[in-house]
CSV table of C-alpha atoms in Angstrom, one decimal:
chain,number,residue,atom,x,y,z
A,21,UNK,CA,25.4,-5.6,-61.7
A,22,UNK,CA,24.6,-3.0,-59.0
A,23,UNK,CA,27.0,-0.4,-58.4
A,24,UNK,CA,27.0,0.7,-54.4
A,25,UNK,CA,27.6,4.2,-53.9
A,26,UNK,CA,29.5,5.0,-50.5
A,27,UNK,CA,29.6,8.4,-49.0
A,28,UNK,CA,32.5,10.5,-49.1
A,29,UNK,CA,33.4,12.3,-45.8
A,30,UNK,CA,33.0,15.7,-45.7
A,31,UNK,CA,35.8,18.0,-44.2
A,32,UNK,CA,34.7,20.7,-41.5
A,33,UNK,CA,35.2,24.1,-42.8
A,34,UNK,CA,37.1,24.5,-39.5
A,35,UNK,CA,39.5,21.9,-39.7
A,36,UNK,CA,41.4,21.1,-43.1
A,37,UNK,CA,43.1,17.6,-43.2
A,38,UNK,CA,46.1,18.6,-44.7
A,39,UNK,CA,47.3,21.4,-42.7
A,40,UNK,CA,45.6,20.4,-39.2
A,41,UNK,CA,43.5,22.2,-36.7
A,42,UNK,CA,46.1,24.7,-35.8
A,43,UNK,CA,46.8,26.0,-39.3
A,44,UNK,CA,42.8,26.0,-39.8
A,45,UNK,CA,42.2,27.9,-36.7
A,46,UNK,CA,45.2,30.2,-37.7
A,47,UNK,CA,43.7,31.0,-41.0
A,48,UNK,CA,40.4,31.9,-39.2
A,49,UNK,CA,41.9,33.9,-37.0
A,50,UNK,CA,43.9,35.6,-39.6
A,51,UNK,CA,40.8,36.4,-41.6
A,52,UNK,CA,38.9,37.9,-38.6
A,53,UNK,CA,41.8,39.9,-37.8
A,54,UNK,CA,42.2,41.3,-41.4
A,55,UNK,CA,38.3,42.1,-41.7
A,56,UNK,CA,38.6,44.1,-38.1
A,57,UNK,CA,41.6,45.9,-39.6
A,58,UNK,CA,40.0,47.2,-42.6
A,59,UNK,CA,36.8,48.0,-40.9
A,60,UNK,CA,39.1,50.5,-38.4
A,61,UNK,CA,40.3,52.0,-41.5
A,62,UNK,CA,36.5,52.8,-42.1
A,63,UNK,CA,36.0,53.8,-38.6
A,64,UNK,CA,39.2,56.4,-39.0
A,65,UNK,CA,37.6,57.7,-42.1
A,66,UNK,CA,34.2,58.3,-40.7
A,67,UNK,CA,36.1,60.3,-37.9
A,68,UNK,CA,35.8,57.6,-34.9
A,69,UNK,CA,38.3,56.0,-32.8
A,70,UNK,CA,38.6,52.0,-33.6
A,71,UNK,CA,40.0,51.1,-30.2
A,72,UNK,CA,37.1,53.2,-28.2
A,73,UNK,CA,34.4,52.0,-31.1
A,74,UNK,CA,35.2,48.5,-30.9
A,75,UNK,CA,35.9,48.3,-27.3
A,76,UNK,CA,32.2,49.9,-26.8
A,77,UNK,CA,30.7,47.5,-29.0
A,78,UNK,CA,32.5,44.4,-27.3
A,79,UNK,CA,31.3,46.0,-24.0
A,80,UNK,CA,27.5,46.3,-25.3
A,81,UNK,CA,27.7,42.4,-25.9
A,82,UNK,CA,28.2,41.6,-22.9
A,83,UNK,CA,25.8,42.7,-20.6
A,84,UNK,CA,22.8,40.2,-19.3
A,85,UNK,CA,20.2,42.0,-21.4
A,86,UNK,CA,22.6,41.8,-24.4
A,87,UNK,CA,23.3,38.2,-24.3
A,88,UNK,CA,19.6,37.4,-24.1
A,89,UNK,CA,19.0,39.3,-27.0
A,90,UNK,CA,21.8,37.7,-28.9
A,91,UNK,CA,20.1,34.4,-28.0
A,92,UNK,CA,16.7,36.1,-29.1
A,93,UNK,CA,18.2,36.9,-32.4
A,94,UNK,CA,20.0,33.9,-32.9
A,95,UNK,CA,16.8,31.9,-32.7
A,96,UNK,CA,15.4,32.6,-36.5
A,97,UNK,CA,18.7,33.0,-37.6
A,98,UNK,CA,19.8,29.6,-37.1
A,99,UNK,CA,16.3,28.4,-38.6
A,100,UNK,CA,16.7,30.5,-41.7
A,101,UNK,CA,20.5,29.6,-41.9
A,102,UNK,CA,19.4,25.9,-42.3
A,103,UNK,CA,17.0,26.9,-45.0
A,104,UNK,CA,19.9,27.7,-46.8
A,105,UNK,CA,22.2,25.1,-45.8
A,106,UNK,CA,19.7,22.0,-46.5
A,107,UNK,CA,19.0,22.9,-50.3
A,108,UNK,CA,22.7,23.7,-50.8
A,109,UNK,CA,23.5,19.9,-50.2
A,110,UNK,CA,21.4,19.2,-52.9
A,111,UNK,CA,23.4,22.0,-55.2
A,112,UNK,CA,20.6,24.4,-54.7
A,113,UNK,CA,21.0,28.4,-53.6
A,114,UNK,CA,18.1,29.2,-51.8
A,115,UNK,CA,18.6,33.3,-51.7
A,116,UNK,CA,15.0,33.5,-50.6
A,117,UNK,CA,14.9,33.0,-47.1
A,118,UNK,CA,13.9,36.5,-46.3
A,119,UNK,CA,10.6,35.9,-48.3
A,120,UNK,CA,10.0,32.4,-46.5
A,121,UNK,CA,10.3,34.2,-43.7
A,122,UNK,CA,7.8,36.9,-44.4
A,123,UNK,CA,5.2,34.3,-45.7
A,124,UNK,CA,5.7,32.0,-42.6
A,125,UNK,CA,5.0,34.8,-40.4
A,126,UNK,CA,2.3,35.9,-42.7
A,127,UNK,CA,0.8,32.4,-42.5
A,128,UNK,CA,0.9,32.3,-38.8
A,129,UNK,CA,-0.6,35.6,-38.1
A,130,UNK,CA,-3.0,34.2,-40.4
A,131,UNK,CA,-4.1,31.3,-37.8
A,132,UNK,CA,-3.8,33.4,-35.4
A,133,UNK,CA,-6.5,36.1,-36.5
A,134,UNK,CA,-9.0,33.0,-37.0
A,135,UNK,CA,-8.1,30.2,-33.9
A,136,UNK,CA,-7.7,31.1,-30.2
A,137,UNK,CA,-6.8,29.1,-27.3
A,138,UNK,CA,-4.4,26.5,-26.6
A,139,UNK,CA,-4.6,24.9,-30.5
A,140,UNK,CA,-3.6,28.6,-31.6
A,141,UNK,CA,0.3,28.4,-31.2
A,142,UNK,CA,0.9,24.9,-32.5
A,143,UNK,CA,-1.3,25.4,-35.5
A,144,UNK,CA,0.9,28.8,-36.0
A,145,UNK,CA,3.9,27.1,-36.1
A,146,UNK,CA,2.6,24.3,-38.7
A,147,UNK,CA,1.0,27.0,-40.9
A,148,UNK,CA,4.2,29.0,-41.0
A,149,UNK,CA,6.5,26.0,-41.9
A,150,UNK,CA,3.8,25.3,-44.7
A,151,UNK,CA,3.8,29.0,-46.0
A,152,UNK,CA,7.5,28.9,-46.4
A,153,UNK,CA,7.6,25.6,-47.9
A,154,UNK,CA,4.8,26.7,-50.7
A,155,UNK,CA,6.9,29.9,-51.0
A,156,UNK,CA,10.1,27.8,-51.7
A,157,UNK,CA,8.3,25.1,-53.9
A,158,UNK,CA,7.3,27.9,-56.4
A,159,UNK,CA,11.0,28.3,-57.1
A,160,UNK,CA,12.0,24.8,-57.3
A,161,UNK,CA,8.7,24.1,-59.4
A,162,UNK,CA,10.3,26.4,-62.1
A,163,UNK,CA,13.7,24.9,-61.9
A,164,UNK,CA,12.6,21.4,-62.1
A,165,UNK,CA,10.0,22.0,-65.1
A,166,UNK,CA,11.8,24.8,-67.0
A,167,UNK,CA,15.0,25.0,-65.7
A,168,UNK,CA,14.9,28.6,-64.5
A,169,UNK,CA,17.8,29.2,-62.1
A,170,UNK,CA,16.4,28.9,-58.2
A,171,UNK,CA,19.0,31.7,-57.0
A,172,UNK,CA,17.1,34.2,-59.2
A,173,UNK,CA,13.5,33.2,-58.3
A,174,UNK,CA,13.9,32.9,-54.8
A,175,UNK,CA,15.5,36.5,-54.6
A,176,UNK,CA,12.8,38.0,-56.6
A,177,UNK,CA,10.3,36.4,-54.6
A,178,UNK,CA,11.5,38.1,-51.8
A,179,UNK,CA,10.3,41.4,-52.7
A,180,UNK,CA,6.8,39.6,-53.9
A,181,UNK,CA,6.6,38.4,-50.1
A,182,UNK,CA,7.4,42.0,-48.9
A,183,UNK,CA,4.3,43.4,-50.7
A,184,UNK,CA,1.5,40.5,-49.9
A,185,UNK,CA,2.6,41.4,-46.3
A,186,UNK,CA,2.1,45.2,-46.7
A,187,UNK,CA,-0.9,44.7,-48.6
A,188,UNK,CA,-2.7,42.7,-45.7
A,189,UNK,CA,-1.3,45.0,-43.1
A,190,UNK,CA,-2.4,48.3,-44.9
A,191,UNK,CA,-5.7,46.8,-46.1
A,192,UNK,CA,-7.8,43.7,-44.6
A,193,UNK,CA,-5.7,42.7,-41.5
A,194,UNK,CA,-5.1,46.3,-40.4
A,195,UNK,CA,-5.6,46.7,-36.6
A,196,UNK,CA,-9.1,48.8,-36.5
A,197,UNK,CA,-8.4,49.5,-32.9
A,198,UNK,CA,-4.8,50.4,-33.0
A,199,UNK,CA,-2.7,53.8,-33.6
A,200,UNK,CA,-3.6,54.0,-37.4
A,201,UNK,CA,-0.1,52.6,-38.2
A,202,UNK,CA,-0.3,49.5,-40.5
A,203,UNK,CA,-0.1,46.5,-38.2
A,204,UNK,CA,-2.3,43.5,-37.6
A,205,UNK,CA,-3.7,43.1,-34.3
A,206,UNK,CA,-1.3,41.9,-31.5
A,207,UNK,CA,-1.4,38.2,-30.4
A,208,UNK,CA,-3.0,36.9,-27.6
A,209,UNK,CA,-1.3,35.6,-24.5
A,210,UNK,CA,-1.8,32.2,-25.7
A,211,UNK,CA,-0.7,32.8,-29.1
A,212,UNK,CA,2.8,33.6,-27.9
A,213,UNK,CA,5.8,31.7,-27.1
A,214,UNK,CA,6.8,30.8,-23.8
A,215,UNK,CA,9.6,32.8,-22.1
A,216,UNK,CA,12.5,30.2,-20.4
A,217,UNK,CA,12.7,30.9,-16.6
A,218,UNK,CA,12.9,34.6,-15.7
A,219,UNK,CA,14.5,35.4,-18.8
A,220,UNK,CA,13.5,37.5,-21.8
A,221,UNK,CA,14.4,34.5,-24.3
A,222,UNK,CA,11.5,32.7,-25.9
A,223,UNK,CA,11.0,29.0,-26.7
A,224,UNK,CA,11.9,29.5,-30.1
A,225,UNK,CA,15.9,29.0,-29.5
A,226,UNK,CA,15.0,25.5,-28.5
A,227,UNK,CA,12.8,24.8,-31.6
A,228,UNK,CA,15.8,26.0,-33.6
A,229,UNK,CA,18.4,24.2,-32.3
A,230,UNK,CA,16.4,21.2,-32.5
A,231,UNK,CA,15.7,21.9,-35.9
A,232,UNK,CA,19.8,22.5,-36.7
A,233,UNK,CA,20.3,19.0,-35.0
A,234,UNK,CA,17.8,17.4,-37.0
A,235,UNK,CA,19.4,18.8,-39.9
A,236,UNK,CA,23.0,17.6,-39.4
A,237,UNK,CA,21.6,14.1,-38.4
A,238,UNK,CA,19.5,14.0,-41.7
A,239,UNK,CA,22.8,15.4,-44.0
A,240,UNK,CA,25.3,13.0,-42.2
A,241,UNK,CA,23.6,9.9,-41.1
A,242,UNK,CA,20.9,9.1,-43.3
A,243,UNK,CA,20.3,7.7,-46.8
A,244,UNK,CA,18.3,10.9,-47.9
A,245,UNK,CA,21.0,13.1,-47.2
A,246,UNK,CA,23.4,10.9,-49.1
A,247,UNK,CA,21.5,11.3,-51.9
A,248,UNK,CA,21.3,15.0,-51.5
A,249,UNK,CA,25.1,14.9,-51.8
A,250,UNK,CA,25.1,13.0,-54.6
A,251,UNK,CA,22.7,15.3,-56.4
A,252,UNK,CA,24.6,18.4,-55.4
A,253,UNK,CA,27.5,17.1,-56.4
A,254,UNK,CA,26.8,15.7,-60.1
A,255,UNK,CA,23.4,15.8,-61.2
A,256,UNK,CA,23.9,13.9,-64.3
A,257,UNK,CA,25.5,11.0,-62.4
A,258,UNK,CA,22.9,10.8,-59.8
A,259,UNK,CA,20.4,10.4,-62.6
A,260,UNK,CA,22.4,7.5,-64.2
A,261,UNK,CA,22.5,5.7,-60.8
A,262,UNK,CA,18.9,5.9,-60.7
A,263,UNK,CA,18.3,8.7,-58.2
A,264,UNK,CA,15.1,10.8,-58.9
A,265,UNK,CA,16.8,14.0,-59.0
A,266,UNK,CA,13.8,16.3,-59.7
A,267,UNK,CA,12.1,14.6,-56.6
A,268,UNK,CA,14.9,15.4,-54.4
A,269,UNK,CA,15.5,18.8,-55.6
A,270,UNK,CA,11.9,19.6,-55.0
A,271,UNK,CA,12.0,17.8,-51.3
A,272,UNK,CA,15.2,19.9,-50.3
A,273,UNK,CA,13.9,23.1,-51.2
A,274,UNK,CA,10.3,22.7,-49.5
A,275,UNK,CA,12.2,21.6,-46.5
A,276,UNK,CA,14.2,24.6,-46.4
A,277,UNK,CA,11.4,26.8,-46.8
A,278,UNK,CA,9.6,25.2,-44.0
A,279,UNK,CA,12.5,26.1,-41.8
A,280,UNK,CA,12.7,29.7,-43.0
A,281,UNK,CA,8.8,29.7,-42.8
A,282,UNK,CA,9.2,28.5,-39.0
A,283,UNK,CA,11.7,31.1,-38.4
A,284,UNK,CA,8.8,34.1,-39.4
A,285,UNK,CA,6.6,32.5,-36.8
A,286,UNK,CA,8.8,32.1,-34.2
A,287,UNK,CA,10.3,36.0,-34.7
A,288,UNK,CA,6.5,36.8,-34.6
A,289,UNK,CA,5.4,34.9,-31.7
A,290,UNK,CA,8.3,35.3,-30.0
A,291,UNK,CA,9.1,38.8,-30.1
A,292,UNK,CA,7.0,41.2,-32.7
A,293,UNK,CA,3.5,39.8,-31.9
A,294,UNK,CA,2.3,41.5,-34.7
A,295,UNK,CA,2.9,41.9,-38.5
A,296,UNK,CA,4.3,45.5,-39.4
A,297,UNK,CA,6.9,46.8,-41.8
A,298,UNK,CA,10.3,46.2,-41.3
A,299,UNK,CA,9.0,42.8,-39.3
A,300,UNK,CA,11.9,40.6,-40.3
A,301,UNK,CA,14.7,43.1,-40.0
A,302,UNK,CA,16.9,41.2,-42.7
A,303,UNK,CA,16.8,37.9,-41.0
A,304,UNK,CA,16.7,35.9,-44.4
A,305,UNK,CA,19.9,37.8,-45.9
A,306,UNK,CA,21.6,37.4,-42.3
A,307,UNK,CA,20.9,33.9,-42.2
A,308,UNK,CA,22.0,33.5,-45.5
A,309,UNK,CA,25.6,34.9,-44.7
A,310,UNK,CA,25.9,32.7,-41.9
A,311,UNK,CA,25.3,29.4,-44.1
A,312,UNK,CA,27.9,30.9,-46.4
A,313,UNK,CA,30.4,31.5,-43.3
A,314,UNK,CA,30.0,27.8,-42.4
A,315,UNK,CA,30.1,26.6,-45.7
A,316,UNK,CA,26.9,25.0,-45.5
A,317,UNK,CA,27.8,22.8,-42.9
A,318,UNK,CA,24.9,22.8,-40.1
A,319,UNK,CA,26.7,23.0,-36.7
A,320,UNK,CA,29.0,25.7,-38.1
A,321,UNK,CA,26.3,27.8,-39.3
A,322,UNK,CA,24.4,27.4,-35.8
A,323,UNK,CA,27.8,29.0,-34.5
A,324,UNK,CA,28.1,31.5,-37.3
A,325,UNK,CA,24.2,32.6,-36.7
A,326,UNK,CA,25.1,33.4,-32.9
A,327,UNK,CA,28.4,35.4,-34.1
A,328,UNK,CA,25.9,37.4,-36.4
A,329,UNK,CA,23.3,37.8,-33.8
A,330,UNK,CA,26.2,39.4,-31.5
A,331,UNK,CA,27.3,41.6,-34.0
A,332,UNK,CA,24.1,42.8,-35.0
A,333,UNK,CA,23.0,43.4,-31.2
A,334,UNK,CA,26.8,45.0,-30.5
A,335,UNK,CA,26.1,46.9,-33.6
A,336,UNK,CA,23.6,49.4,-31.9
A,337,UNK,CA,26.5,50.9,-29.9
A,338,UNK,CA,28.2,52.1,-33.2
A,339,UNK,CA,25.1,54.2,-34.0
A,340,UNK,CA,24.2,55.2,-30.3
A,341,UNK,CA,27.7,55.5,-28.9
A,342,UNK,CA,29.7,56.3,-31.8
A,343,UNK,CA,27.2,58.2,-33.8
A,344,UNK,CA,28.1,55.8,-37.1
A,345,UNK,CA,25.2,55.1,-39.6
A,346,UNK,CA,23.3,52.1,-38.8
A,347,UNK,CA,24.4,50.3,-41.7
A,348,UNK,CA,28.1,50.3,-40.5
A,349,UNK,CA,27.2,46.8,-38.6
A,350,UNK,CA,26.3,45.1,-42.3
A,351,UNK,CA,29.8,47.0,-43.5
A,352,UNK,CA,31.3,44.6,-40.7
A,353,UNK,CA,29.3,41.5,-41.5
A,354,UNK,CA,30.5,42.1,-45.3
A,355,UNK,CA,33.7,42.1,-44.3
A,356,UNK,CA,34.1,39.0,-42.3
A,357,UNK,CA,32.4,37.3,-45.0
A,358,UNK,CA,34.8,38.1,-47.4
A,359,UNK,CA,37.7,37.8,-45.3
A,360,UNK,CA,36.6,34.3,-44.3
A,361,UNK,CA,35.5,33.1,-47.4
A,362,UNK,CA,38.8,34.2,-49.2
A,363,UNK,CA,41.5,34.0,-47.0
A,364,UNK,CA,40.1,30.2,-45.3
A,365,UNK,CA,39.7,28.9,-48.9
A,366,UNK,CA,41.3,25.6,-49.4
A,367,UNK,CA,44.5,26.3,-52.0
A,368,UNK,CA,45.3,23.8,-54.3
A,369,UNK,CA,48.7,22.7,-54.4
A,370,UNK,CA,50.8,24.4,-57.0
């Protein structure tokens, strides 16, 4: 007799069935207020006026150019966040988004060096996704064959990916006609993502939102998504139910790596146009925070990615207008993450 497995509804991180939407929204508001209060104390310690500093930060986010920059930055954040969300449903911790983003950009740039014309951009996008998938595949292969924790291997592979890119831009791929700085030749016009309307926003944001919608549909409405949830909830029970656990883990991580690699190509072809040191500006790590803020739920992760993109753009005013260190915005992000995860967590009844 075959036991029929039925999916268990997953509650949204924003709405707790026991306390209702108002209580959940209140917890989120309290968590954010607490994070801002602690950040204000740190600003005072640095000799800055919290009200003026935060006010300048908010104002800097609301100009037309800043709003466009928020959307531009959110595009790779959304994709790289999905690269964390999808494997997490299978119980995998993909901390290697940064490395997968880098390898995706490297693969895309490599295709751009040898392919020109209308076919170049589509091939770059495919190469980036394949590069990110293969990079993530190294970690999950070690997980399913010898049991090495993927959180460790994906994190360490970030540094290897960076070294690979630095070698290429300092040696074989360095622009011989450039200024002498380590960088590849700039992408040709046909190798760049088109802009939307008369704005600076590129078409990568459309790809990112479509990918997020696809991840949501996959996890919520497909048998594959249900199998991932069963595997992530109890791998041993999944094995006894006849599910191919190793194959599911491998597929989830490969898809996650492909999304991160795609983020790298979008960042390259949409805004950077060449490989250089500091290319990704911590895209993978910020996206990891976005996924955790949303407790690995796809649609809330999109909102978290846009929020962190806004903080990143607004954070420029902390350095320019208030004379604070550039890393100050990272402190604010960390405080928000800790506050949201700590103060909105579900409490078991005493």
